[in-house]
Coordinates of N, CA and C in Angstrom, one line a residue:
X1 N 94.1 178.2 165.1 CA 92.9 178.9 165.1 C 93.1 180.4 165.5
X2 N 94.1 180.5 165.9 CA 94.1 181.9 166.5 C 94.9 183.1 165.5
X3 N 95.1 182.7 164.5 CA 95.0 183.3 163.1 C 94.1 184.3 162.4
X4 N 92.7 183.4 162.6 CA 91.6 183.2 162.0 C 90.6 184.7 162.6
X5 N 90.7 185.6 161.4 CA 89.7 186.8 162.1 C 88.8 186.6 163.0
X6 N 87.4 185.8 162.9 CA 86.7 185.8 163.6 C 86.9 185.2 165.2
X7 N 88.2 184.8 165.6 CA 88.2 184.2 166.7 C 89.5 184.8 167.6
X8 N 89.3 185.5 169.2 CA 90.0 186.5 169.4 C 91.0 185.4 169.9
X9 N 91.9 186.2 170.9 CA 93.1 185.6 170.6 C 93.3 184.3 171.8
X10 N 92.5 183.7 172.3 CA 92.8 182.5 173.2 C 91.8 181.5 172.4
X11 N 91.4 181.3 170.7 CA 91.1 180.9 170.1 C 89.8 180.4 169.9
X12 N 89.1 181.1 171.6 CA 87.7 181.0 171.3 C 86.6 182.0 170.6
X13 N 85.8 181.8 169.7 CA 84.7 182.4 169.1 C 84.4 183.5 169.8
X14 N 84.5 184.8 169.2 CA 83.8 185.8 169.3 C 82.4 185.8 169.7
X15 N 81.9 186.0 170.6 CA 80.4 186.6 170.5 C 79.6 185.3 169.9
X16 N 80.1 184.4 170.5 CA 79.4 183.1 170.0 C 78.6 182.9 168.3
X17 N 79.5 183.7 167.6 CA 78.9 183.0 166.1 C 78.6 181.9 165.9
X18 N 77.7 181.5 165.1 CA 77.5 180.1 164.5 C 78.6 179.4 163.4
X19 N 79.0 178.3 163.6 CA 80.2 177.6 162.7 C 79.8 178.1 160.9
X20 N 78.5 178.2 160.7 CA 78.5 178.6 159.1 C 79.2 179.8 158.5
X21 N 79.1 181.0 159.6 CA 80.0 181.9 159.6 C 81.3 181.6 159.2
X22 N 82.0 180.9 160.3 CA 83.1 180.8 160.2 C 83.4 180.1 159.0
X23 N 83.0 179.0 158.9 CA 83.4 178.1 157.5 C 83.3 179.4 156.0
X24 N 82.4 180.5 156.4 CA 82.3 181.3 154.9 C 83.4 182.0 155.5
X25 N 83.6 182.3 156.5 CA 84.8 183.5 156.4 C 86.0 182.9 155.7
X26 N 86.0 181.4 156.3 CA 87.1 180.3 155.9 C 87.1 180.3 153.7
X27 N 86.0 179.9 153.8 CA 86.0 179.9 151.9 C 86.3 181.7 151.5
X28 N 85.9 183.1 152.2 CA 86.4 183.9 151.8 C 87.7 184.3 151.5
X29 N 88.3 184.1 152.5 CA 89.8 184.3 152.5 C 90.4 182.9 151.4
X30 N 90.2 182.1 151.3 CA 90.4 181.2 150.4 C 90.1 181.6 149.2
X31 N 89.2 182.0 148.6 CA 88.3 182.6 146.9 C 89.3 183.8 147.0
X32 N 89.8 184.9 148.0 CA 90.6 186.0 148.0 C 92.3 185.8 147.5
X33 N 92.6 184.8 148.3 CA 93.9 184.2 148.2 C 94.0 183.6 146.5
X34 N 93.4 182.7 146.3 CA 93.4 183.0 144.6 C 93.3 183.5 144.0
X35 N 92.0 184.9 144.3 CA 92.1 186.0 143.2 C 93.5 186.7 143.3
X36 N 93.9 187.2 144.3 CA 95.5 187.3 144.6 C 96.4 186.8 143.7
X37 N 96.5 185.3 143.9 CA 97.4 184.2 142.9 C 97.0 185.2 140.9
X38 N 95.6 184.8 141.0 CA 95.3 185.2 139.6 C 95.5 186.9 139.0
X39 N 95.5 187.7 139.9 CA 95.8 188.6 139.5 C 97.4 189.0 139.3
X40 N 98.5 188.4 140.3 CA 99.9 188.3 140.2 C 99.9 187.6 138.8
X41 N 99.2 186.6 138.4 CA 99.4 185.4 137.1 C 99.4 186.4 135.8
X42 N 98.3 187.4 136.2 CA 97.9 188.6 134.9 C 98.7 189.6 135.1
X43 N 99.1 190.3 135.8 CA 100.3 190.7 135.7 C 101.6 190.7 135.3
X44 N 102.0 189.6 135.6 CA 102.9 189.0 134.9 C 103.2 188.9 133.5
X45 N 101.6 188.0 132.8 CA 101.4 188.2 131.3 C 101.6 189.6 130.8
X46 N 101.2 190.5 131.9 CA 100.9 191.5 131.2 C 102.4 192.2 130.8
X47 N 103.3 192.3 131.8 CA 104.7 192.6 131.5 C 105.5 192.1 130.5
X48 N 104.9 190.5 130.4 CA 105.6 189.4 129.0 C 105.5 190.5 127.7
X49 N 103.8 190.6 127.5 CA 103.6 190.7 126.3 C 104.0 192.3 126.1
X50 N 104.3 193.1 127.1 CA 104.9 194.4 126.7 C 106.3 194.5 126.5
X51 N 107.2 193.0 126.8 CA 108.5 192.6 126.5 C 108.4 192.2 125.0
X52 N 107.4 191.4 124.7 CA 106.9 191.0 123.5 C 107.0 191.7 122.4
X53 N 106.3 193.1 123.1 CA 105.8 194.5 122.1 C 107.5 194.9 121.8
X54 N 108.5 195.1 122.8 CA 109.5 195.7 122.7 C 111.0 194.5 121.4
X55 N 110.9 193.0 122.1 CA 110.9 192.7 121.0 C 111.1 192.6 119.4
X56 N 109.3 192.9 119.0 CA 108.9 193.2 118.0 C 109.5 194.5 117.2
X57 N 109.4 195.4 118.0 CA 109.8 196.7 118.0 C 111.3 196.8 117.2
X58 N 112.0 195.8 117.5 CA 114.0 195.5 117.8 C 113.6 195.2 116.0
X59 N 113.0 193.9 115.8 CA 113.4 193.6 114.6 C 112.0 194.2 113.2
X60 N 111.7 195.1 114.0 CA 110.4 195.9 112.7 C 110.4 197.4 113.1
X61 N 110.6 198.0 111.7 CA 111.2 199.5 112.2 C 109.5 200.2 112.3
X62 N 108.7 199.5 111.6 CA 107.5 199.9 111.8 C 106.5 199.6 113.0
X63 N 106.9 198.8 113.8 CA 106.1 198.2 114.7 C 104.9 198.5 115.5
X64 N 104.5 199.9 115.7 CA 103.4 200.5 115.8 C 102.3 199.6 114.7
X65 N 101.9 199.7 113.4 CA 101.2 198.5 112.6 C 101.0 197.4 112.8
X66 N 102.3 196.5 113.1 CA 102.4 195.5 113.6 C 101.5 195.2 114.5
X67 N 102.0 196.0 115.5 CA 101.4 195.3 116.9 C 100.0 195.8 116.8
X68 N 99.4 196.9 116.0 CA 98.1 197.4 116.1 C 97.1 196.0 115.1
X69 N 98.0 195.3 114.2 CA 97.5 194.4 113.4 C 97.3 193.1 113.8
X70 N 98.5 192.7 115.0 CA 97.7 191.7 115.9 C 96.7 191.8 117.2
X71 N 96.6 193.3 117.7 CA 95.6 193.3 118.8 C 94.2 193.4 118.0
X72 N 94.3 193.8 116.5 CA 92.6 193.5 115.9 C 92.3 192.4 115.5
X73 N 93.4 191.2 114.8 CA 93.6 190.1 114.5 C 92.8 189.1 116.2
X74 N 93.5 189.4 117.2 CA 93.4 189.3 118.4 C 91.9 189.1 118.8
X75 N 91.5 190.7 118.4 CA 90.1 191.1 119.2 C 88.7 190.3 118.4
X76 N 89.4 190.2 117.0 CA 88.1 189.7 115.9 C 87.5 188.2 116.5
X77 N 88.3 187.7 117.1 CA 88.0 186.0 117.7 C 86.8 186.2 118.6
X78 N 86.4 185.0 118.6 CA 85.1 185.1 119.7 C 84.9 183.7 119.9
X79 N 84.7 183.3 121.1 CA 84.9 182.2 121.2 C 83.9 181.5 120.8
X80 N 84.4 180.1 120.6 CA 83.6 179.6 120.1 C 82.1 178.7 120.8
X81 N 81.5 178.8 120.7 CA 79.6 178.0 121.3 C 79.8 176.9 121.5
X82 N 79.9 175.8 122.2 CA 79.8 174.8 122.5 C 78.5 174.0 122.3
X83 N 78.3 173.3 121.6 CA 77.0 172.7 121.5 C 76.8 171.6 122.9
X84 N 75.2 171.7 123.6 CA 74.9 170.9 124.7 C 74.6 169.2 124.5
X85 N 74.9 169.4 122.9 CA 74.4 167.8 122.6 C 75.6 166.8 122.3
X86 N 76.6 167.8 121.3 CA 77.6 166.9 121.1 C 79.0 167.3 121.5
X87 N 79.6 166.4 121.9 CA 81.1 167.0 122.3 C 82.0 167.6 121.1
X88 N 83.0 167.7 121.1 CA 83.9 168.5 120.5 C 84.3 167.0 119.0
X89 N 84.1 167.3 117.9 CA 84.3 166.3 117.0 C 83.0 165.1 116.7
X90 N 82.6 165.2 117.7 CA 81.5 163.8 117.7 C 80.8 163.8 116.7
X91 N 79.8 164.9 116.1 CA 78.5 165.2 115.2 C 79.0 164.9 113.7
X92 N 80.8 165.0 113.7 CA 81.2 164.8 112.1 C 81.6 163.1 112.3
X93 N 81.8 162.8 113.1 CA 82.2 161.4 113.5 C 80.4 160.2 113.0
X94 N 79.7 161.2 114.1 CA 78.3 160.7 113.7 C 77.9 160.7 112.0
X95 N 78.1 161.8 111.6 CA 77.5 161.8 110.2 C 78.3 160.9 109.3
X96 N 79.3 160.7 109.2 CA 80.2 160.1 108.6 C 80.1 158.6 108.7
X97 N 80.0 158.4 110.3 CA 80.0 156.6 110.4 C 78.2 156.5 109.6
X98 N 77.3 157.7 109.6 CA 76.0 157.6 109.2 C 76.2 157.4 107.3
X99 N 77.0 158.2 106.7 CA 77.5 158.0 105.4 C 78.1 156.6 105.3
X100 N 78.9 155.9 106.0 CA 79.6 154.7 105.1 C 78.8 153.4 105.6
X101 N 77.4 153.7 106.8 CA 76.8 152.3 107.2 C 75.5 152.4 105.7
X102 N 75.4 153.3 105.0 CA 74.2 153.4 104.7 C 74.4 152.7 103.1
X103 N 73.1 152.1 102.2 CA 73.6 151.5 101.5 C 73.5 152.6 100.2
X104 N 72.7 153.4 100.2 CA 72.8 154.2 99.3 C 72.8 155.8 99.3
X105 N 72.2 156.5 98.7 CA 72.8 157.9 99.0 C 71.4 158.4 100.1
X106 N 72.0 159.3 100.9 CA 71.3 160.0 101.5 C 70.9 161.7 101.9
X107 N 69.9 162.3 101.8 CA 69.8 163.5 101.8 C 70.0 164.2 103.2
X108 N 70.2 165.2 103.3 CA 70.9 166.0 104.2 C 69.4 165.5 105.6
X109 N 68.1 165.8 105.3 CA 67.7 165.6 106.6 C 67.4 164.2 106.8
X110 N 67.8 163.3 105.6 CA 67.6 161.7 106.5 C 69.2 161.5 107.5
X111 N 70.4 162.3 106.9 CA 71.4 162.5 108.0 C 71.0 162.5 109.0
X112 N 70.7 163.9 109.0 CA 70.3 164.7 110.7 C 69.3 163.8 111.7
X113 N 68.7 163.2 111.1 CA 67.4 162.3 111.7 C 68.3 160.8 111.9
X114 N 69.1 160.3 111.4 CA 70.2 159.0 111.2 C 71.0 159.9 112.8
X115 N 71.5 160.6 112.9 CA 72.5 161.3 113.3 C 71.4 161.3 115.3
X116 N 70.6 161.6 114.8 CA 69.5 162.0 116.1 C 68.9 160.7 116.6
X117 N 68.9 159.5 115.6 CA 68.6 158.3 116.4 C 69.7 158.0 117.3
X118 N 70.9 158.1 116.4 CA 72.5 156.7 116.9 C 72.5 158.1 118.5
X119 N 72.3 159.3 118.4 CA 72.5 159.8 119.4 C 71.2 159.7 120.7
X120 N 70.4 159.2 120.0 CA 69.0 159.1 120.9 C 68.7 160.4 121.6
X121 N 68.4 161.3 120.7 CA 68.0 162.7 120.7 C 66.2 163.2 120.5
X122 N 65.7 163.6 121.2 CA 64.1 163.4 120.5 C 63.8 163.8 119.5
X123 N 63.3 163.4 118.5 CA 62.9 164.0 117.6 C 61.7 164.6 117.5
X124 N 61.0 164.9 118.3 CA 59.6 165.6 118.4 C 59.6 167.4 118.7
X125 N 60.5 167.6 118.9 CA 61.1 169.1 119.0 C 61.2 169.6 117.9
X126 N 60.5 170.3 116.9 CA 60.8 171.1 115.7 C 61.9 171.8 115.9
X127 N 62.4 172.4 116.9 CA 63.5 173.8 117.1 C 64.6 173.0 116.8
X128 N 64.7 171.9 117.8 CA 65.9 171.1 118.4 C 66.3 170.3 116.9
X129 N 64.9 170.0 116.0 CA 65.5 169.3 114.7 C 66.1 170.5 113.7
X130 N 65.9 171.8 113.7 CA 66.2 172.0 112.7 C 67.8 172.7 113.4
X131 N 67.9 172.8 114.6 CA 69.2 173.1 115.2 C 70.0 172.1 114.2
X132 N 69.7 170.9 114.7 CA 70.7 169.7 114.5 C 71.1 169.6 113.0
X133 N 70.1 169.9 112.6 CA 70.1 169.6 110.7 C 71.5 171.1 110.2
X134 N 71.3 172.3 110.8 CA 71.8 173.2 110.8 C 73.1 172.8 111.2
X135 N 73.4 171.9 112.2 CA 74.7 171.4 112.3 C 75.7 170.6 111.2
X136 N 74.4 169.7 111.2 CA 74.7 168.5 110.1 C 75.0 169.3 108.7
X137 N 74.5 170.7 108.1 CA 74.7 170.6 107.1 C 76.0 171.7 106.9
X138 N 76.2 172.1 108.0 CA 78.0 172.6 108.5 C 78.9 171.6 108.3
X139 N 78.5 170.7 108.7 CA 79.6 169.8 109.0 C 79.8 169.1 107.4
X140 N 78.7 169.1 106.8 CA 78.5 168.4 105.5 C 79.3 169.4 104.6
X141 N 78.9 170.2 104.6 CA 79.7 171.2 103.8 C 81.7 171.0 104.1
X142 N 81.9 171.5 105.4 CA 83.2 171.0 105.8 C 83.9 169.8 105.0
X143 N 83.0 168.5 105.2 CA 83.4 167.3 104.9 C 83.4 167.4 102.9
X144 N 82.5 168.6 102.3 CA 82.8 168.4 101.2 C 83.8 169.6 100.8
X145 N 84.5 170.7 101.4 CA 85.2 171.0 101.0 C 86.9 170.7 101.0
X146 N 86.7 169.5 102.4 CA 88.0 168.5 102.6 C 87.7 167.0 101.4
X147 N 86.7 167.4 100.4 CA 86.8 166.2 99.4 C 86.5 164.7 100.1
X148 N 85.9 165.0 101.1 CA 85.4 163.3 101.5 C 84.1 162.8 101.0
X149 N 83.3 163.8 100.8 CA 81.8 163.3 100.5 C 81.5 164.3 99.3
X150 N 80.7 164.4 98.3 CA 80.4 164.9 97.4 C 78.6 165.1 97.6
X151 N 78.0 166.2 96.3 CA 76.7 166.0 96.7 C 76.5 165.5 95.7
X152 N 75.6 164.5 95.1 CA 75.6 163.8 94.0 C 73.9 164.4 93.4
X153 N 73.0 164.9 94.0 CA 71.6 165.6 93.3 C 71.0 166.0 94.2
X154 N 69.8 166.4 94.3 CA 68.6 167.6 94.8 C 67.7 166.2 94.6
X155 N 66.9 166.5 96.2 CA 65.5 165.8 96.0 C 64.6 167.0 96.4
X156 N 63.9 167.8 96.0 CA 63.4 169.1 96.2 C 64.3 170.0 96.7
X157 N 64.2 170.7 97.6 CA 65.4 171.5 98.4 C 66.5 170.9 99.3
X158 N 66.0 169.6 99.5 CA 67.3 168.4 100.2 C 68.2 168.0 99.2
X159 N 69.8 168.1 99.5 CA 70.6 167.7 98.8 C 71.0 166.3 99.3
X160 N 71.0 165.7 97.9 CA 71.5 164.2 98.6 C 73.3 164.0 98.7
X161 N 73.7 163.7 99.2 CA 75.0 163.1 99.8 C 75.6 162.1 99.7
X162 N 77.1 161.7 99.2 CA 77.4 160.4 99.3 C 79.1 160.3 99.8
X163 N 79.7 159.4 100.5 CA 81.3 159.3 100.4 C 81.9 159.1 99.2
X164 N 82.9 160.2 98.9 CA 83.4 159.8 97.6 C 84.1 159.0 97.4
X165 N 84.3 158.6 96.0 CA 84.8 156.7 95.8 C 86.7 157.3 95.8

């Protein structure tokens, strides 16, 4: 205890503070001592990748381009949105097991609505359904440009859907 800022040196409390004090001064220096850790961690990277740069440099006489073509390549990324409803993979898992339980073909919002029961999602939320349909017809697309599902016709502006044989 006698470490510990707030407490002088025969280890008893200053000026009789209250224990909550102490425990925050305790989590301060603690949150401090990491950023510490984390900033030594980014430093470090930071030296790699200017080893990286020099590297690059050895085996490209142009390197200046180079490296200017991966920090835009770099910068263009944004990460990606997480949806609150489905985990990472789930929503093409859903649509898909919704494609091969069904007996016939189905249009994009009897999916999203198929997709919103098996997940027991409300359906009484206009926003929330056409979020979801907006997902489902990402994912549909996806699934038809990897050749798994095809669109087989138009029922008005709904496309209908099927797994391909």
């Amino acid at each position: 205890m006698g470490k510990h800022p707030l407490y002088n040196q025969t280890g008893l409390q200053k000026n009789n503070k209250s224990h909550v004090l102490y425990a925050l001064a305790d989590k301060q220096m603690e949150l401090k001592q990491i950023q510490d850790e984390y900033e030594a961690k980014i430093s470090k990277i930071k030296s790699d990748l200017e080893a990286m740069e020099q590297v690059i440099c050895l085996f490209d006489g142009d390197c200046d381009k180079t490296i200017k073509k991966l920090n835009v390549k770099f910068s263009n990324r944004k990460p990606r949105a997480r949806n609150s409803h489905f985990i990472n993979g789930e929503c093409k898992k859903l649509v898909l097991s919704v494609l091969r339980t069904s007996t016939g073909q189905l249009t994009t919002s009897d999916i999203s609505l198929k997709v919103q029961d098996l997940k027991k999602i409300d359906k009484s939320d206009n926003a929330l359904n056409k979020n979801i349909q907006k997902i489902v017809v990402q994912i549909l697309r996806t699934l038809e440009k990897s050749q798994i599902i095809e669109q087989v016709g138009k029922d008005g502006l709904s496309i209908i859907w099927k797994i391909k044989n």
